[in-house]
CSV table of C-alpha atoms and ligand atoms in Angstrom, one decimal:
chain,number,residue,atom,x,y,z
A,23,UNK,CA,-20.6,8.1,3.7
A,24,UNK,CA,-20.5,11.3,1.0
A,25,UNK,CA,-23.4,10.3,-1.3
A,26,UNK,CA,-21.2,10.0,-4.3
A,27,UNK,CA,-19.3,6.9,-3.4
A,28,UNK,CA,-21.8,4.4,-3.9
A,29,UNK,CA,-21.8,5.1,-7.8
A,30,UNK,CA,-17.4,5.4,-7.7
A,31,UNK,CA,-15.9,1.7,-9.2
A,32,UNK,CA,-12.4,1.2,-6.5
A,33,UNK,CA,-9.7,-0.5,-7.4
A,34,UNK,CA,-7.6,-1.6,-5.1
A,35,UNK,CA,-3.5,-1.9,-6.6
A,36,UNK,CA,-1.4,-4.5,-4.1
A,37,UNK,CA,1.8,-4.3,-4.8
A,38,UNK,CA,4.4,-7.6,-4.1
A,39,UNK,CA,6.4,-7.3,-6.0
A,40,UNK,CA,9.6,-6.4,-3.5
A,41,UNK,CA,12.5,-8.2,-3.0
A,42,UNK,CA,12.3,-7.5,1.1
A,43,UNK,CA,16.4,-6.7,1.3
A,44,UNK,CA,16.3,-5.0,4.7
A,45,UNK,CA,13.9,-7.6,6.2
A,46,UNK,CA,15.9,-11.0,4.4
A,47,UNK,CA,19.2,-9.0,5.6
A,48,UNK,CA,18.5,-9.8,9.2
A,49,UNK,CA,16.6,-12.5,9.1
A,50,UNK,CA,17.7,-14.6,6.4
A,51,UNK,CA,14.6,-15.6,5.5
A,52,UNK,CA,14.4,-18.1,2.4
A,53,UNK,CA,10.7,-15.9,1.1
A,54,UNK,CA,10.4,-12.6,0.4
A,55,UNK,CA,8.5,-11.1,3.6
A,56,UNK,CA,5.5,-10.2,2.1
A,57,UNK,CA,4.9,-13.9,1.8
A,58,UNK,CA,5.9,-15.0,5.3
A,59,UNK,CA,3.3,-16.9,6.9
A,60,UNK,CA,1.6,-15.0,9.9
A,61,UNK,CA,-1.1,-16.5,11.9
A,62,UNK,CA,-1.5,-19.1,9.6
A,63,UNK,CA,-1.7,-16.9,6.2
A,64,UNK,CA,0.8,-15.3,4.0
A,65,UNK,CA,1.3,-11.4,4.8
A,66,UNK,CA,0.3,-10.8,1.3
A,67,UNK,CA,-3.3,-12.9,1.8
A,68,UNK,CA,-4.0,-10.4,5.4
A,69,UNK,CA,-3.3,-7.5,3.0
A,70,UNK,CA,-6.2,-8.7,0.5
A,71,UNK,CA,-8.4,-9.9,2.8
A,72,UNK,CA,-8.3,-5.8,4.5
A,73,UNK,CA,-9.0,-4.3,0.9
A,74,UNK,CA,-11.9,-6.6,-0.2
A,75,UNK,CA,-14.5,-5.3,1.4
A,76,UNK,CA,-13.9,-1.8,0.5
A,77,UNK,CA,-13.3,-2.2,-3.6
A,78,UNK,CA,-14.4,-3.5,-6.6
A,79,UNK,CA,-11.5,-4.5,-8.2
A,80,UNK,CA,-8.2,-6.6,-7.0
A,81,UNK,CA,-5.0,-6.0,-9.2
A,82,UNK,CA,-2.1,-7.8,-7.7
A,83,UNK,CA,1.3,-6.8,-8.8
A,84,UNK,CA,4.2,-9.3,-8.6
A,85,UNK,CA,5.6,-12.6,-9.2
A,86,UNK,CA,2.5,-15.1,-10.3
A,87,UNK,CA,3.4,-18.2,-9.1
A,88,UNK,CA,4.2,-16.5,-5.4
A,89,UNK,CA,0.9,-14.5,-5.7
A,90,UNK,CA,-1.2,-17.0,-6.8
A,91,UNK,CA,-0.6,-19.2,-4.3
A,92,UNK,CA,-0.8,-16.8,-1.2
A,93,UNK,CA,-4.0,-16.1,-2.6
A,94,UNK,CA,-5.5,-18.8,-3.6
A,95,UNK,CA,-8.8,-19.4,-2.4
A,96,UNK,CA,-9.8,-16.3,-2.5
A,97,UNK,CA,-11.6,-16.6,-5.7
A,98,UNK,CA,-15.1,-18.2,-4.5
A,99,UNK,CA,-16.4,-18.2,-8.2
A,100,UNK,CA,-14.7,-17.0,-11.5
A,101,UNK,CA,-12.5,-14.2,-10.7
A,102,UNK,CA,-14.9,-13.1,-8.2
A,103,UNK,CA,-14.4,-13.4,-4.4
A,104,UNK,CA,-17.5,-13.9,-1.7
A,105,UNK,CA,-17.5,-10.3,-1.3
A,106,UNK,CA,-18.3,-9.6,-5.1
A,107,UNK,CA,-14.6,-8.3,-5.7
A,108,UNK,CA,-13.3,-9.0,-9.2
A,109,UNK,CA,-9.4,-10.1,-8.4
A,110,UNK,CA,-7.6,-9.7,-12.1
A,111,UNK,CA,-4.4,-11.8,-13.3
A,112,UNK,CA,-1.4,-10.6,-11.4
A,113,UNK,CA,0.8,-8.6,-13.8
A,114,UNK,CA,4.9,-8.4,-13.2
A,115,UNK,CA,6.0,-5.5,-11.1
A,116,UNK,CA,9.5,-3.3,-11.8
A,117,UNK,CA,12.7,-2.4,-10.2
A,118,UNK,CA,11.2,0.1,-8.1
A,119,UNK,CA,8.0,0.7,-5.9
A,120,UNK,CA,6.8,3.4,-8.9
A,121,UNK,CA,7.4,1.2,-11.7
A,122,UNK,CA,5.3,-1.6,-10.2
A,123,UNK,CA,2.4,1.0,-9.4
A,124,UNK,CA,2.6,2.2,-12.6
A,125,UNK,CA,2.5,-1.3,-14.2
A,126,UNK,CA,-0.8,-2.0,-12.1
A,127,UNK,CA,-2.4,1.7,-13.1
A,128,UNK,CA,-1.6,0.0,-16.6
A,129,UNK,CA,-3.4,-3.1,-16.1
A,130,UNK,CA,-6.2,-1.7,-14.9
A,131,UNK,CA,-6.3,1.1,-17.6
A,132,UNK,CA,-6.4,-1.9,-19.7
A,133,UNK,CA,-9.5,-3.1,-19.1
A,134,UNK,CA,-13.2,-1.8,-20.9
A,135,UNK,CA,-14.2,1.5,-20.3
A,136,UNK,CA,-17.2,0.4,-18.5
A,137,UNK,CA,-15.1,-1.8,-16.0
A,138,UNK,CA,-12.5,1.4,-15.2
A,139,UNK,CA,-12.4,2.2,-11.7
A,140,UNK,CA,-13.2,5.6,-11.0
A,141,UNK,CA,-10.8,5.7,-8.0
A,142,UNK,CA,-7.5,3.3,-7.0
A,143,UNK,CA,-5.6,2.6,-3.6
A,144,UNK,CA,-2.8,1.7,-3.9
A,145,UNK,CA,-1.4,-0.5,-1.1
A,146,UNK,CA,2.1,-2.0,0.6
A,147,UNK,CA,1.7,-5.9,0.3
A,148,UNK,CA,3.8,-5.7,3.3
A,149,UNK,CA,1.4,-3.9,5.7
A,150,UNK,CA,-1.3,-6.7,6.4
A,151,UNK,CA,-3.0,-5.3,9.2
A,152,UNK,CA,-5.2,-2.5,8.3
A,153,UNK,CA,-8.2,-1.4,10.1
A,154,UNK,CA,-11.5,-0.7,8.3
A,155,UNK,CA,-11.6,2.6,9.4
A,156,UNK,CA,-8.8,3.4,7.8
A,157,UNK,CA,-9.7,2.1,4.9
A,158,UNK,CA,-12.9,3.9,4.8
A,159,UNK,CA,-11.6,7.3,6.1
A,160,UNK,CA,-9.3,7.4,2.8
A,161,UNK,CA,-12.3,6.2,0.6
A,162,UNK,CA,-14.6,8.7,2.0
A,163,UNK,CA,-12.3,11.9,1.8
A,164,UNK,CA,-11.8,11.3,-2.3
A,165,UNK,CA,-15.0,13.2,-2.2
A,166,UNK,CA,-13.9,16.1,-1.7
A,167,UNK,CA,-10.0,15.6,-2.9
A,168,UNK,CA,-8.1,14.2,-5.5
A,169,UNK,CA,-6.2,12.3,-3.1
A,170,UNK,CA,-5.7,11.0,0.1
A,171,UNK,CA,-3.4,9.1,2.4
A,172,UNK,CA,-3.2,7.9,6.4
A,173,UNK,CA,-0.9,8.8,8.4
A,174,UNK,CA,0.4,9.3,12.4
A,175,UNK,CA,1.6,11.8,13.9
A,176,UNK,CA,5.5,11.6,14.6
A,177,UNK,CA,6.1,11.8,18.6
A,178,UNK,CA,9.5,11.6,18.7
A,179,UNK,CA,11.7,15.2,18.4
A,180,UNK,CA,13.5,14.8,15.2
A,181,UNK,CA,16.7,16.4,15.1
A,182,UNK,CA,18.8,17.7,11.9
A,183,UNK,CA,22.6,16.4,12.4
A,184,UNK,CA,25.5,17.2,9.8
A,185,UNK,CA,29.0,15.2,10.7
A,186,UNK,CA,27.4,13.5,13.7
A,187,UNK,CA,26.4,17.1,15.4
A,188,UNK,CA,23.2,18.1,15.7
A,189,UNK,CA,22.0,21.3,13.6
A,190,UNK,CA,18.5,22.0,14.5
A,191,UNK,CA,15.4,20.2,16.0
A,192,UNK,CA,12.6,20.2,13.6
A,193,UNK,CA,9.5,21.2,15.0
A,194,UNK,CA,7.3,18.1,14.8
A,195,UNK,CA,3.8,19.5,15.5
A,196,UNK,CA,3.1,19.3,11.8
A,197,UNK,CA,4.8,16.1,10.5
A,198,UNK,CA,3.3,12.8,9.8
A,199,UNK,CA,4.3,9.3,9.0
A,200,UNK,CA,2.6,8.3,5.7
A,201,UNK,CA,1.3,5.0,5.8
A,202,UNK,CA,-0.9,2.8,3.1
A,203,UNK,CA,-3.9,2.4,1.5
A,204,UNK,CA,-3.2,5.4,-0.8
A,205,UNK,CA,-6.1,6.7,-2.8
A,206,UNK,CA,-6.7,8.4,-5.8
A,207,UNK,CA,-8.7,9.7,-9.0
A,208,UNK,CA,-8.2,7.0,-11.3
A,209,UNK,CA,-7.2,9.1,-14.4
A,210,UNK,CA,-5.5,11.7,-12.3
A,211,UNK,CA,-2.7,9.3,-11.1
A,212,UNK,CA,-2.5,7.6,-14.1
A,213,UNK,CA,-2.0,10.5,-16.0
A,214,UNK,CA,0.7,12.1,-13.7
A,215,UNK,CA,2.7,8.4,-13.5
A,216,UNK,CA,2.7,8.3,-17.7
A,217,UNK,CA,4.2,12.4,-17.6
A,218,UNK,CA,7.7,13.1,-17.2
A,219,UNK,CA,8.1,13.7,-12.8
A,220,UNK,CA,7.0,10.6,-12.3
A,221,UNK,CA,10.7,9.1,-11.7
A,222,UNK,CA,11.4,11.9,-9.6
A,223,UNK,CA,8.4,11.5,-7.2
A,224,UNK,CA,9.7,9.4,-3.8
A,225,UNK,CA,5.3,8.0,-3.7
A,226,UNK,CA,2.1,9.2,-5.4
A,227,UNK,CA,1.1,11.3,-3.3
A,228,UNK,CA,3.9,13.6,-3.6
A,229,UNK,CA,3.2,13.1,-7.7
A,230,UNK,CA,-0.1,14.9,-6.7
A,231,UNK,CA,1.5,17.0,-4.6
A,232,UNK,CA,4.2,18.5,-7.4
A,233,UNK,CA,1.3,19.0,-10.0
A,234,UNK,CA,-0.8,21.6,-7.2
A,235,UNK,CA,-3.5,18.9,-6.3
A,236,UNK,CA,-4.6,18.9,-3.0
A,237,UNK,CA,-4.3,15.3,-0.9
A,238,UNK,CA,-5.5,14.8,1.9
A,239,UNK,CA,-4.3,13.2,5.5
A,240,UNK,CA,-6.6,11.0,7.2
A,241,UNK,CA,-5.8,9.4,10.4
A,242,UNK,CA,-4.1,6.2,10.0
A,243,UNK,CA,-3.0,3.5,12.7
A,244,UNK,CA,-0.4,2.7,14.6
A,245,UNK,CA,-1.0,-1.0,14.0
A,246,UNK,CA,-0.9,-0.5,10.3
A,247,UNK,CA,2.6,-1.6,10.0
A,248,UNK,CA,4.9,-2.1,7.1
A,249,UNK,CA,6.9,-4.9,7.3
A,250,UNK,CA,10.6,-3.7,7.0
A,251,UNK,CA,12.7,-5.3,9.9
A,252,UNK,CA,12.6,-7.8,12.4
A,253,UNK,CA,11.1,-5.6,14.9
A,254,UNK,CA,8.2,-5.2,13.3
A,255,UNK,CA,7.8,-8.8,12.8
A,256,UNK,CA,7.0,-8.8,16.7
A,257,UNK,CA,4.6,-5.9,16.4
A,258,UNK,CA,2.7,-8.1,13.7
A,259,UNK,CA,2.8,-11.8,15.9
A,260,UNK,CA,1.1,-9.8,18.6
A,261,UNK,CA,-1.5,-8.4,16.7
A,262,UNK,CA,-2.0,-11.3,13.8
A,263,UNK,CA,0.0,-14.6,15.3
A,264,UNK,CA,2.9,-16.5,15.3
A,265,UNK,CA,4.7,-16.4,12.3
A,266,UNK,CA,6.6,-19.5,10.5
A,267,UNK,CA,10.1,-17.7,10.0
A,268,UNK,CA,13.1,-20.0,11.5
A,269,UNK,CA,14.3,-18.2,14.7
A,270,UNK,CA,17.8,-17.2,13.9
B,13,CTP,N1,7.4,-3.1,-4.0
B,13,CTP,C1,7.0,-3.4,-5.3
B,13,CTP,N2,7.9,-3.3,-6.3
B,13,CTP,C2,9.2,-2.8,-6.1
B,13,CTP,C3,9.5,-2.5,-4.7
B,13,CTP,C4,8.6,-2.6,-3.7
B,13,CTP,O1,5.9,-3.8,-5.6
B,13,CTP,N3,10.1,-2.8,-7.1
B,13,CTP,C5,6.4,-3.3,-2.9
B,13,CTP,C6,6.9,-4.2,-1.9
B,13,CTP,O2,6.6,-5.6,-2.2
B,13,CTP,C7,6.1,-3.8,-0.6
B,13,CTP,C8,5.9,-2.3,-0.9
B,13,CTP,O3,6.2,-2.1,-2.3
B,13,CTP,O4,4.9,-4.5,-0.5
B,13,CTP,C9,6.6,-1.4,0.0
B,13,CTP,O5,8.0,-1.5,-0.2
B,13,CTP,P1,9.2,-1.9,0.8
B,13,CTP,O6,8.6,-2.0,2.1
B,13,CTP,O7,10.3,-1.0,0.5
B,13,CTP,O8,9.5,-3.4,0.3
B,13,CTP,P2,10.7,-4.0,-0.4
B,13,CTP,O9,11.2,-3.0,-1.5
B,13,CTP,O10,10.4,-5.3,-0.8
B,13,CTP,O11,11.8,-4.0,0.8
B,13,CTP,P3,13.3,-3.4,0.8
B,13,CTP,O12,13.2,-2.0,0.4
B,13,CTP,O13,13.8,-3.7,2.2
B,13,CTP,O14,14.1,-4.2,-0.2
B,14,MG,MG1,11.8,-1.0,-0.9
Protein backbone atom coordinates (compact mmCIF):
# COMPACT_ATOMS: atom_id res chain seq x y z
CA UNK A 1 0.00 0.00 0.00
CA UNK A 2 1.41 3.70 -1.26
CA UNK A 3 2.32 5.24 2.07
CA UNK A 4 -0.09 8.04 1.67
CA UNK A 5 -3.35 6.16 2.15
CA UNK A 6 -3.25 5.51 5.62
CA UNK A 7 -3.68 9.32 6.39
CA UNK A 8 -6.58 9.69 3.13
CA UNK A 9 -10.46 9.81 4.94
CA UNK A 10 -12.67 7.29 1.97
CA UNK A 11 -15.96 7.70 1.48
CA UNK A 12 -17.73 5.30 -0.05
CA UNK A 13 -21.19 6.86 -2.15
CA UNK A 14 -23.82 3.67 -2.72
CA UNK A 15 -26.12 4.57 -4.90
CA UNK A 16 -30.05 2.84 -4.78
CA UNK A 17 -31.72 4.90 -5.79
CA UNK A 18 -32.82 3.18 -9.39
CA UNK A 19 -36.02 2.22 -10.39
CA UNK A 20 -34.50 -1.32 -12.00
CA UNK A 21 -36.87 -0.94 -15.34
CA UNK A 22 -34.94 -3.46 -17.53
CA UNK A 23 -34.58 -6.04 -14.61
CA UNK A 24 -38.63 -5.46 -13.28
CA UNK A 25 -39.40 -5.61 -17.24
CA UNK A 26 -38.65 -9.26 -17.33
CA UNK A 27 -39.12 -10.29 -14.25
CA UNK A 28 -41.86 -8.60 -12.80
CA UNK A 29 -40.55 -8.28 -9.74
CA UNK A 30 -42.75 -6.40 -6.99
CA UNK A 31 -38.96 -4.62 -5.43
CA UNK A 32 -36.62 -2.75 -7.15
CA UNK A 33 -33.66 -5.23 -7.81
CA UNK A 34 -31.14 -3.74 -5.83
CA UNK A 35 -33.24 -4.94 -2.93
CA UNK A 36 -34.02 -8.54 -4.02
CA UNK A 37 -32.98 -10.89 -1.53
CA UNK A 38 -29.86 -13.05 -2.50
CA UNK A 39 -28.48 -15.61 -0.27
CA UNK A 40 -30.47 -14.56 2.43
CA UNK A 41 -29.58 -10.51 2.23
CA UNK A 42 -30.83 -7.69 0.12
CA UNK A 43 -28.38 -6.94 -2.97
CA UNK A 44 -28.06 -3.63 -1.58
CA UNK A 45 -26.79 -5.07 2.10
CA UNK A 46 -23.78 -7.51 -0.16
CA UNK A 47 -22.86 -4.13 -1.72
CA UNK A 48 -22.12 -2.50 1.82
CA UNK A 49 -20.92 -5.17 3.41
CA UNK A 50 -17.89 -5.21 0.22
CA UNK A 51 -17.16 -1.39 0.77
CA UNK A 52 -16.88 -1.37 4.62
CA UNK A 53 -13.80 -2.56 5.18
CA UNK A 54 -12.09 -0.35 2.68
CA UNK A 55 -13.71 3.34 3.82
CA UNK A 56 -14.41 5.50 6.42
CA UNK A 57 -17.53 6.78 5.53
CA UNK A 58 -21.03 5.15 4.25
CA UNK A 59 -23.39 7.56 2.33
CA UNK A 60 -26.35 5.73 0.98
CA UNK A 61 -28.35 7.32 -1.71
CA UNK A 62 -31.99 6.45 -2.12
CA UNK A 63 -35.33 5.82 -0.75
CA UNK A 64 -35.08 5.62 3.33
CA UNK A 65 -37.47 3.46 4.31
CA UNK A 66 -36.07 0.70 1.46
CA UNK A 67 -32.49 1.50 2.56
CA UNK A 68 -32.89 1.48 6.05
CA UNK A 69 -34.15 -1.67 6.22
CA UNK A 70 -31.77 -3.56 3.84
CA UNK A 71 -29.34 -2.24 6.05
CA UNK A 72 -30.28 -2.44 9.21
CA UNK A 73 -28.01 -4.03 11.50
CA UNK A 74 -25.30 -2.81 10.22
CA UNK A 75 -24.93 -0.11 12.62
CA UNK A 76 -23.16 -2.02 15.75
CA UNK A 77 -23.08 1.30 17.85
CA UNK A 78 -24.24 4.90 16.95
CA UNK A 79 -23.77 5.34 13.34
CA UNK A 80 -20.78 3.27 13.46
CA UNK A 81 -20.54 -0.33 12.11
CA UNK A 82 -18.05 -3.15 13.76
CA UNK A 83 -15.55 -2.21 11.33
CA UNK A 84 -15.34 1.50 12.63
CA UNK A 85 -17.26 2.79 9.40
CA UNK A 86 -19.46 5.84 10.03
CA UNK A 87 -22.80 5.00 7.82
CA UNK A 88 -24.61 8.69 7.46
CA UNK A 89 -28.51 9.21 6.92
CA UNK A 90 -29.54 8.07 3.46
CA UNK A 91 -30.23 11.25 1.45
CA UNK A 92 -32.88 11.02 -1.75
CA UNK A 93 -31.35 10.26 -4.99
CA UNK A 94 -32.56 11.98 -8.67
CA UNK A 95 -33.85 11.04 -11.97
CA UNK A 96 -30.71 10.00 -13.23
CA UNK A 97 -27.56 7.93 -12.10
CA UNK A 98 -25.56 11.69 -12.09
CA UNK A 99 -28.03 13.41 -10.18
CA UNK A 100 -28.09 10.85 -7.36
CA UNK A 101 -24.06 10.92 -7.31
CA UNK A 102 -24.15 14.37 -7.16
CA UNK A 103 -26.68 14.46 -4.36
CA UNK A 104 -24.37 12.10 -2.30
CA UNK A 105 -20.98 14.30 -3.19
CA UNK A 106 -23.44 16.95 -1.61
CA UNK A 107 -24.11 15.14 1.47
CA UNK A 108 -20.92 14.41 2.13
CA UNK A 109 -19.61 18.00 1.24
CA UNK A 110 -21.97 18.74 3.89
CA UNK A 111 -20.38 17.49 6.71
CA UNK A 112 -17.33 19.44 9.01
CA UNK A 113 -14.23 20.06 7.37
CA UNK A 114 -12.44 17.83 9.59
CA UNK A 115 -14.91 14.81 8.76
CA UNK A 116 -14.45 15.46 4.63
CA UNK A 117 -13.16 12.47 2.90
CA UNK A 118 -10.21 13.10 1.07
CA UNK A 119 -11.24 10.53 -1.62
CA UNK A 120 -14.97 8.89 -2.69
CA UNK A 121 -16.07 5.63 -4.59
CA UNK A 122 -18.67 5.74 -5.81
CA UNK A 123 -20.51 2.37 -6.25
CA UNK A 124 -23.64 0.53 -8.27
CA UNK A 125 -26.06 -0.72 -5.43
CA UNK A 126 -26.71 -3.24 -7.89
CA UNK A 127 -23.29 -4.97 -8.15
CA UNK A 128 -23.05 -6.80 -4.73
CA UNK A 129 -20.30 -8.99 -5.35
CA UNK A 130 -17.05 -7.23 -5.27
CA UNK A 131 -13.81 -8.71 -4.47
CA UNK A 132 -11.42 -6.98 -2.08
CA UNK A 133 -8.86 -6.77 -4.54
CA UNK A 134 -10.66 -4.83 -6.49
CA UNK A 135 -11.55 -2.69 -4.07
CA UNK A 136 -8.11 -2.09 -2.97
CA UNK A 137 -6.49 -1.90 -6.53
CA UNK A 138 -8.78 1.32 -7.12
CA UNK A 139 -7.86 2.69 -3.58
CA UNK A 140 -4.33 2.16 -4.05
CA UNK A 141 -3.91 3.71 -7.64
CA UNK A 142 -5.57 7.30 -6.32
CA UNK A 143 -1.98 7.74 -5.30
CA UNK A 144 -0.72 8.44 -8.15
CA UNK A 145 -4.07 9.56 -10.15
CA UNK A 146 -6.94 11.60 -9.71
CA UNK A 147 -9.09 8.76 -10.57
CA UNK A 148 -9.58 5.35 -11.12
CA UNK A 149 -11.98 2.66 -12.24
CA UNK A 150 -12.07 -1.42 -12.80
CA UNK A 151 -12.64 -2.78 -15.59
CA UNK A 152 -12.41 -6.22 -18.11
CA UNK A 153 -11.25 -6.52 -21.10
CA UNK A 154 -13.99 -7.05 -23.85
CA UNK A 155 -13.44 -10.64 -25.66
CA UNK A 156 -16.02 -10.58 -27.93
CA UNK A 157 -15.19 -8.79 -31.68
CA UNK A 158 -17.47 -5.89 -31.61
CA UNK A 159 -18.74 -4.94 -34.88
CA UNK A 160 -20.09 -1.31 -36.14
CA UNK A 161 -23.55 -2.04 -38.11
CA UNK A 162 -25.66 0.82 -39.87
CA UNK A 163 -29.32 -0.48 -41.30
CA UNK A 164 -28.59 -3.97 -40.02
CA UNK A 165 -25.17 -4.34 -42.15
CA UNK A 166 -22.11 -4.38 -40.65
CA UNK A 167 -19.65 -1.39 -41.29
CA UNK A 168 -16.46 -2.11 -39.57
CA UNK A 169 -15.04 -4.35 -36.73
CA UNK A 170 -13.60 -2.39 -34.04
CA UNK A 171 -10.42 -3.48 -32.92
CA UNK A 172 -10.95 -4.65 -29.40
CA UNK A 173 -7.35 -4.96 -28.08
CA UNK A 174 -7.84 -1.71 -26.29
CA UNK A 175 -11.47 -1.58 -24.97
CA UNK A 176 -12.73 -2.30 -21.56
CA UNK A 177 -15.89 -2.84 -19.77
CA UNK A 178 -16.08 -0.26 -16.84
CA UNK A 179 -17.28 -1.73 -13.89
CA UNK A 180 -17.76 -0.12 -10.08
CA UNK A 181 -16.31 0.96 -7.23
CA UNK A 182 -15.26 4.25 -8.99
CA UNK A 183 -12.77 6.36 -7.13
CA UNK A 184 -11.93 9.77 -6.88
CA UNK A 185 -10.29 13.04 -5.32
CA UNK A 186 -12.95 14.23 -3.17
CA UNK A 187 -13.02 17.98 -4.26
CA UNK A 188 -12.01 17.15 -7.80
CA UNK A 189 -15.31 15.26 -8.51
CA UNK A 190 -17.22 17.38 -6.63
CA UNK A 191 -16.08 20.28 -8.36
CA UNK A 192 -16.43 18.96 -11.90
CA UNK A 193 -20.30 17.52 -10.99
CA UNK A 194 -21.28 21.35 -9.58
CA UNK A 195 -19.59 22.91 -13.28
CA UNK A 196 -21.54 23.08 -16.29
CA UNK A 197 -20.43 19.21 -18.39
CA UNK A 198 -21.71 17.56 -15.76
CA UNK A 199 -25.16 16.67 -17.56
CA UNK A 200 -23.35 15.85 -20.56
CA UNK A 201 -20.95 13.29 -18.93
CA UNK A 202 -22.50 9.45 -19.54
CA UNK A 203 -20.31 8.49 -15.60
CA UNK A 204 -17.56 10.27 -13.63
CA UNK A 205 -14.97 9.06 -14.91
CA UNK A 206 -15.56 10.37 -18.27
CA UNK A 207 -16.30 13.95 -16.19
CA UNK A 208 -12.51 13.54 -15.38
CA UNK A 209 -11.79 12.50 -18.57
CA UNK A 210 -13.35 15.77 -20.43
CA UNK A 211 -11.54 18.17 -17.97
CA UNK A 212 -7.63 16.46 -19.05
CA UNK A 213 -7.30 14.43 -15.74
CA UNK A 214 -5.84 11.32 -16.03
CA UNK A 215 -7.97 7.99 -14.56
CA UNK A 216 -6.83 5.19 -14.24
CA UNK A 217 -7.90 1.35 -15.21
CA UNK A 218 -7.38 -1.20 -12.72
CA UNK A 219 -8.28 -4.79 -13.23
CA UNK A 220 -11.70 -5.52 -12.21
CA UNK A 221 -13.70 -8.85 -12.13
CA UNK A 222 -15.65 -10.74 -14.02
CA UNK A 223 -17.83 -11.62 -11.04
CA UNK A 224 -18.44 -8.08 -10.25
CA UNK A 225 -21.66 -8.01 -11.83
CA UNK A 226 -24.27 -5.31 -12.19
CA UNK A 227 -27.57 -6.49 -11.83
CA UNK A 228 -29.45 -5.51 -15.11
CA UNK A 229 -31.39 -8.62 -16.42
CA UNK A 230 -32.38 -11.81 -15.55
CA UNK A 231 -29.32 -13.43 -16.72
CA UNK A 232 -27.38 -12.01 -14.47
CA UNK A 233 -29.55 -12.91 -11.71
CA UNK A 234 -28.11 -16.55 -12.40
CA UNK A 235 -24.57 -15.39 -12.50
CA UNK A 236 -25.21 -13.80 -8.87
CA UNK A 237 -27.27 -17.24 -7.28
CA UNK A 238 -24.12 -19.09 -8.21
CA UNK A 239 -21.75 -16.97 -6.73
CA UNK A 240 -24.00 -15.51 -3.57
CA UNK A 241 -27.25 -17.92 -3.34
CA UNK A 242 -30.66 -18.49 -4.09
CA UNK A 243 -32.45 -15.55 -4.49
CA UNK A 244 -36.34 -14.91 -3.19
CA UNK A 245 -37.70 -13.57 -6.69
CA UNK A 246 -41.05 -15.65 -7.77
CA UNK A 247 -40.06 -17.80 -10.72
CA UNK A 248 -42.05 -16.49 -13.58
N1 LIG B 1 -29.15 4.72 -9.80
C1 LIG B 1 -29.42 5.77 -8.92
N2 LIG B 1 -30.22 6.81 -9.34
C2 LIG B 1 -30.76 6.82 -10.57
C3 LIG B 1 -30.47 5.76 -11.48
C4 LIG B 1 -29.66 4.73 -11.06
O1 LIG B 1 -28.95 5.75 -7.79
N3 LIG B 1 -31.56 7.83 -10.93
C5 LIG B 1 -28.35 3.59 -9.33
C6 LIG B 1 -29.10 2.27 -9.39
O2 LIG B 1 -29.88 2.09 -8.20
C7 LIG B 1 -28.00 1.25 -9.55
C8 LIG B 1 -26.87 2.03 -10.23
O3 LIG B 1 -27.23 3.41 -10.17
O4 LIG B 1 -27.53 0.77 -8.32
C9 LIG B 1 -26.63 1.57 -11.66
O5 LIG B 1 -27.73 1.90 -12.48
P1 LIG B 1 -28.60 0.87 -13.32
O6 LIG B 1 -27.99 -0.47 -13.30
O7 LIG B 1 -28.92 1.51 -14.62
O8 LIG B 1 -29.92 0.75 -12.41
P2 LIG B 1 -31.36 1.30 -12.70
O9 LIG B 1 -31.29 2.67 -13.29
O10 LIG B 1 -32.14 1.12 -11.45
O11 LIG B 1 -31.90 0.25 -13.79
P3 LIG B 1 -32.59 0.56 -15.21
O12 LIG B 1 -31.61 1.45 -15.93
O13 LIG B 1 -32.78 -0.79 -15.83
O14 LIG B 1 -33.89 1.24 -14.89
MG1 LIG C 1 -30.33 2.96 -15.20
Amino acid sequence: MAAFLPTMRVAAILLAAGQGRRFSAQTASPVAKQYLTLGGRPVIRHAADALIPHVQILQPVGERASLDGALSGLRTAGDATADGCTILDCVPGGETRQESVRAGLEALDRLPETQKPDLVLIHDGARPYVPAEVTRAVIDALSAHAGAIPGVPVADTIKRVRDGVITDTVPRTDLYRAQTPQGFRFGLLRDLHRGAAASDATDDAALLETAGHHVAMVAGSEDNIKLTYKEDLVRLERLIGPTLLPRT
